[in-house]
CSV table of C-alpha atoms in Angstrom, one decimal:
chain,number,residue,atom,x,y,z
S,121,UNK,CA,19.4,23.3,-14.4
S,122,UNK,CA,16.4,23.9,-11.9
S,123,UNK,CA,14.6,26.2,-14.3
S,124,UNK,CA,14.9,23.3,-16.8
S,125,UNK,CA,13.1,21.0,-14.6
S,126,UNK,CA,10.4,23.7,-13.8
S,127,UNK,CA,9.7,25.6,-17.0
S,128,UNK,CA,11.2,23.2,-20.0
S,129,UNK,CA,10.7,19.9,-21.4
S,130,UNK,CA,11.8,18.1,-18.0
S,131,UNK,CA,8.4,19.1,-16.3
S,132,UNK,CA,6.8,16.5,-18.7
S,133,UNK,CA,9.3,13.9,-17.5
S,134,UNK,CA,8.6,14.3,-14.0
S,135,UNK,CA,5.8,11.8,-13.9
S,136,UNK,CA,8.2,9.3,-15.3
S,137,UNK,CA,11.4,10.4,-13.2
S,138,UNK,CA,9.6,9.7,-9.9
S,139,UNK,CA,8.8,6.0,-10.2
S,140,UNK,CA,12.4,5.6,-11.5
S,141,UNK,CA,13.7,7.3,-8.3
S,142,UNK,CA,11.2,5.5,-6.3
S,143,UNK,CA,12.3,2.2,-7.8
S,144,UNK,CA,16.0,2.8,-7.2
S,145,UNK,CA,15.3,4.0,-3.7
S,146,UNK,CA,13.4,0.7,-3.0
S,147,UNK,CA,16.4,-1.5,-4.4
S,148,UNK,CA,19.0,0.5,-2.3
S,149,UNK,CA,16.8,-0.2,0.7
S,150,UNK,CA,16.1,-3.8,0.1
S,151,UNK,CA,19.9,-4.0,-0.6
S,152,UNK,CA,20.7,-2.4,2.8
S,153,UNK,CA,19.0,-5.4,4.4
S,154,UNK,CA,22.4,-7.1,4.4
S,155,UNK,CA,23.9,-4.9,6.9
S,156,UNK,CA,21.6,-4.6,10.4
S,157,UNK,CA,22.6,-1.0,11.3
S,158,UNK,CA,22.5,0.5,7.9
S,159,UNK,CA,19.2,-1.0,7.2
S,160,UNK,CA,18.0,0.0,10.9
S,161,UNK,CA,19.1,3.5,9.9
S,162,UNK,CA,17.9,3.9,6.4
S,163,UNK,CA,14.6,2.3,7.1
S,164,UNK,CA,13.8,4.3,10.4
S,165,UNK,CA,11.2,6.4,9.0
S,166,UNK,CA,9.2,3.5,7.6
S,167,UNK,CA,9.9,1.6,10.9
S,168,UNK,CA,8.3,4.3,12.6
S,169,UNK,CA,5.2,4.8,10.4
S,170,UNK,CA,4.9,1.1,10.3
S,171,UNK,CA,4.8,0.6,14.1
S,172,UNK,CA,2.7,3.8,14.5
S,173,UNK,CA,-0.2,2.0,12.6
S,174,UNK,CA,-0.1,-0.9,14.7
S,175,UNK,CA,-0.3,1.5,17.9
S,176,UNK,CA,-3.1,3.6,16.4
S,177,UNK,CA,-5.0,0.8,14.9
S,178,UNK,CA,-4.7,-1.0,18.3
S,179,UNK,CA,-5.8,2.1,20.1
S,180,UNK,CA,-8.7,2.5,18.0
S,181,UNK,CA,-10.0,-0.8,18.2
S,182,UNK,CA,-9.5,-1.5,21.8
S,183,UNK,CA,-6.2,-3.6,21.4
S,184,UNK,CA,-4.7,-1.6,24.3
S,185,UNK,CA,-1.1,-1.0,23.3
S,186,UNK,CA,1.5,-1.5,26.2
S,187,UNK,CA,4.6,-0.8,24.5
S,188,UNK,CA,6.0,0.9,21.5
S,189,UNK,CA,9.9,0.5,20.3
S,190,UNK,CA,11.7,1.2,17.2
S,191,UNK,CA,15.1,0.1,18.8
S,192,UNK,CA,16.5,-2.4,16.4
S,193,UNK,CA,17.8,-5.9,18.0
S,194,UNK,CA,19.1,-9.3,16.8
S,195,UNK,CA,16.6,-12.2,17.1
S,196,UNK,CA,17.8,-15.4,15.7
S,197,UNK,CA,19.3,-15.1,12.3
S,198,UNK,CA,17.5,-12.0,11.6
S,199,UNK,CA,16.6,-8.9,13.2
S,200,UNK,CA,13.5,-7.0,14.3
S,201,UNK,CA,13.4,-3.2,13.4
S,202,UNK,CA,10.6,-2.2,15.9
S,203,UNK,CA,7.6,-3.7,17.8
S,204,UNK,CA,4.4,-2.7,19.7
S,205,UNK,CA,3.1,-5.1,22.4
S,206,UNK,CA,-1.0,-4.9,22.8
S,207,UNK,CA,-2.6,-6.6,25.8
S,208,UNK,CA,-6.1,-7.0,24.4
S,209,UNK,CA,-5.7,-8.7,20.9
S,210,UNK,CA,-9.0,-10.4,20.1
S,211,UNK,CA,-11.0,-12.0,17.2
S,212,UNK,CA,-12.4,-8.6,16.3
S,213,UNK,CA,-9.3,-6.5,16.2
S,214,UNK,CA,-6.5,-9.2,15.0
S,215,UNK,CA,-6.9,-8.7,11.7
S,216,UNK,CA,-6.9,-5.1,11.5
S,217,UNK,CA,-4.1,-4.5,14.1
S,218,UNK,CA,-1.8,-7.0,12.1
S,219,UNK,CA,-2.8,-5.8,8.7
S,220,UNK,CA,-2.5,-1.9,9.7
S,221,UNK,CA,0.8,-1.3,7.9
S,222,UNK,CA,-1.0,-1.5,4.5
S,223,UNK,CA,-2.3,2.1,5.3
S,224,UNK,CA,1.0,3.3,4.4
S,225,UNK,CA,0.4,2.5,0.6
S,226,UNK,CA,-2.2,5.1,0.1
S,227,UNK,CA,-0.2,7.5,2.2
S,228,UNK,CA,2.9,6.9,0.1
S,229,UNK,CA,0.8,7.4,-3.1
S,230,UNK,CA,-0.8,10.6,-1.7
S,231,UNK,CA,2.5,11.9,-0.8
S,232,UNK,CA,3.6,11.6,-4.6
S,233,UNK,CA,0.6,12.8,-6.1
S,234,UNK,CA,1.0,15.9,-3.7
S,235,UNK,CA,4.8,16.5,-4.7
S,236,UNK,CA,4.0,16.0,-8.7
S,237,UNK,CA,1.0,18.4,-8.7
S,238,UNK,CA,3.1,21.1,-6.9
S,239,UNK,CA,5.3,21.2,-10.0
S,240,UNK,CA,8.4,20.4,-8.2
S,241,UNK,CA,12.2,21.4,-9.0
S,242,UNK,CA,13.6,17.8,-8.9
S,243,UNK,CA,16.6,18.3,-6.6
S,244,UNK,CA,17.8,17.2,-3.1
S,245,UNK,CA,14.6,18.3,-1.4
S,246,UNK,CA,12.6,16.1,-4.3
S,247,UNK,CA,15.1,13.3,-3.3
S,248,UNK,CA,14.1,13.4,0.3
S,249,UNK,CA,10.3,13.4,-0.4
S,250,UNK,CA,11.3,10.3,-2.7
S,251,UNK,CA,13.2,8.5,0.0
S,252,UNK,CA,10.4,9.1,2.7
S,253,UNK,CA,7.7,7.4,-0.1
S,254,UNK,CA,10.0,4.9,-0.6
S,255,UNK,CA,10.4,4.1,3.0
S,256,UNK,CA,6.6,3.8,3.3
S,257,UNK,CA,6.1,1.4,0.6
S,258,UNK,CA,9.0,-0.4,2.2
S,259,UNK,CA,7.3,-0.6,5.6
S,260,UNK,CA,3.7,-1.2,4.3
S,261,UNK,CA,4.6,-5.0,3.8
S,262,UNK,CA,3.3,-6.7,7.1
S,263,UNK,CA,5.6,-8.8,8.5
S,264,UNK,CA,5.4,-12.5,9.0
S,265,UNK,CA,4.6,-11.9,12.7
S,266,UNK,CA,2.0,-9.5,11.5
S,267,UNK,CA,0.6,-11.8,9.4
S,268,UNK,CA,0.3,-14.5,11.9
S,269,UNK,CA,-1.6,-12.1,14.3
S,270,UNK,CA,-4.1,-11.3,11.6
S,271,UNK,CA,-4.5,-14.9,10.4
S,272,UNK,CA,-5.9,-15.9,14.2
S,273,UNK,CA,-9.2,-13.3,13.5
S,274,UNK,CA,-11.9,-15.1,11.6
S,275,UNK,CA,-12.8,-11.3,10.5
S,276,UNK,CA,-9.8,-11.6,7.8
S,277,UNK,CA,-11.1,-14.8,6.3
S,278,UNK,CA,-14.6,-13.6,6.3
S,279,UNK,CA,-13.2,-10.3,4.3
S,280,UNK,CA,-11.0,-12.2,2.1
S,281,UNK,CA,-13.8,-14.9,1.1
S,282,UNK,CA,-16.5,-11.9,0.6
S,283,UNK,CA,-13.6,-10.3,-1.9
S,284,UNK,CA,-13.1,-13.4,-3.5
S,285,UNK,CA,-16.8,-13.9,-4.1
S,286,UNK,CA,-17.5,-10.4,-5.2
S,287,UNK,CA,-14.6,-10.8,-7.8
S,288,UNK,CA,-15.8,-14.3,-9.0
S,289,UNK,CA,-19.1,-12.8,-9.6
S,290,UNK,CA,-17.8,-9.9,-11.4
S,291,UNK,CA,-15.6,-12.0,-13.9
S,292,UNK,CA,-18.1,-14.8,-14.2
S,293,UNK,CA,-21.1,-12.7,-15.3
S,294,UNK,CA,-19.9,-10.0,-17.8
S,295,UNK,CA,-22.9,-9.6,-19.6
S,296,UNK,CA,-24.8,-8.1,-16.3
S,297,UNK,CA,-22.9,-4.9,-16.7
S,298,UNK,CA,-25.3,-2.0,-17.5
S,299,UNK,CA,-25.3,-0.8,-20.9
S,300,UNK,CA,-24.0,2.7,-21.9
S,301,UNK,CA,-26.1,5.7,-22.9
S,302,UNK,CA,-27.9,5.3,-26.3
S,303,UNK,CA,-31.3,4.8,-28.1
S,304,UNK,CA,-33.7,2.4,-26.2
S,305,UNK,CA,-35.2,-0.5,-28.4
S,306,UNK,CA,-38.8,-1.1,-27.3
S,307,UNK,CA,-39.2,-4.1,-29.8
S,308,UNK,CA,-39.0,-7.5,-28.7
S,309,UNK,CA,-39.9,-9.5,-31.8
S,310,UNK,CA,-37.1,-11.7,-32.8
S,311,UNK,CA,-35.6,-11.3,-36.1
S,312,UNK,CA,-36.1,-14.1,-38.3
S,313,UNK,CA,-33.4,-15.2,-41.0
S,314,UNK,CA,-34.7,-14.5,-44.4
S,315,UNK,CA,-35.6,-18.1,-45.2
S,316,UNK,CA,-37.6,-18.7,-42.1
S,317,UNK,CA,-41.5,-18.2,-41.9
S,318,UNK,CA,-43.2,-17.1,-38.9
S,319,UNK,CA,-46.5,-18.9,-38.2
S,320,UNK,CA,-49.0,-17.5,-35.6
């Protein structure tokens, strides 16, 4: 069976099989939210990476991380899977610290590309990689607490405004794109309809 996936027609199916396995794994992780302990256990790799992103970006941007935990706890009607306490959240670093888990998206993509390029045999080991990639994507979404922290920083609003302005300029001016390769035309005289005459 493993030889079929490595050498046969199944190898062409792997690029389709991975997204399907990822979708199933993400669905299972989402369903696990109904159980406190099951969710905490299944999402532990992603929780660890999520909080590590907050901690590392806080450390790099002078956020002064003070406490790091991935011990789940109940809070109100929900539960918290992990947290990082920072002592120096300021206008210049709050946005980046809050949005830090988004760094897990390219990490998950790189993991999947690496596995697909290595011509894997789809088995238990590959399911483990799919589980890890799904965990990274599942944990990449900033929590509401993360969004509230990021929203306190004017840097985020400036970046968002700049991105929207750039996008609007790209959409609103479609004729300003550079022309592709081809013969250049030096003539600038307008073409006249057959029934029109040109007067000097």
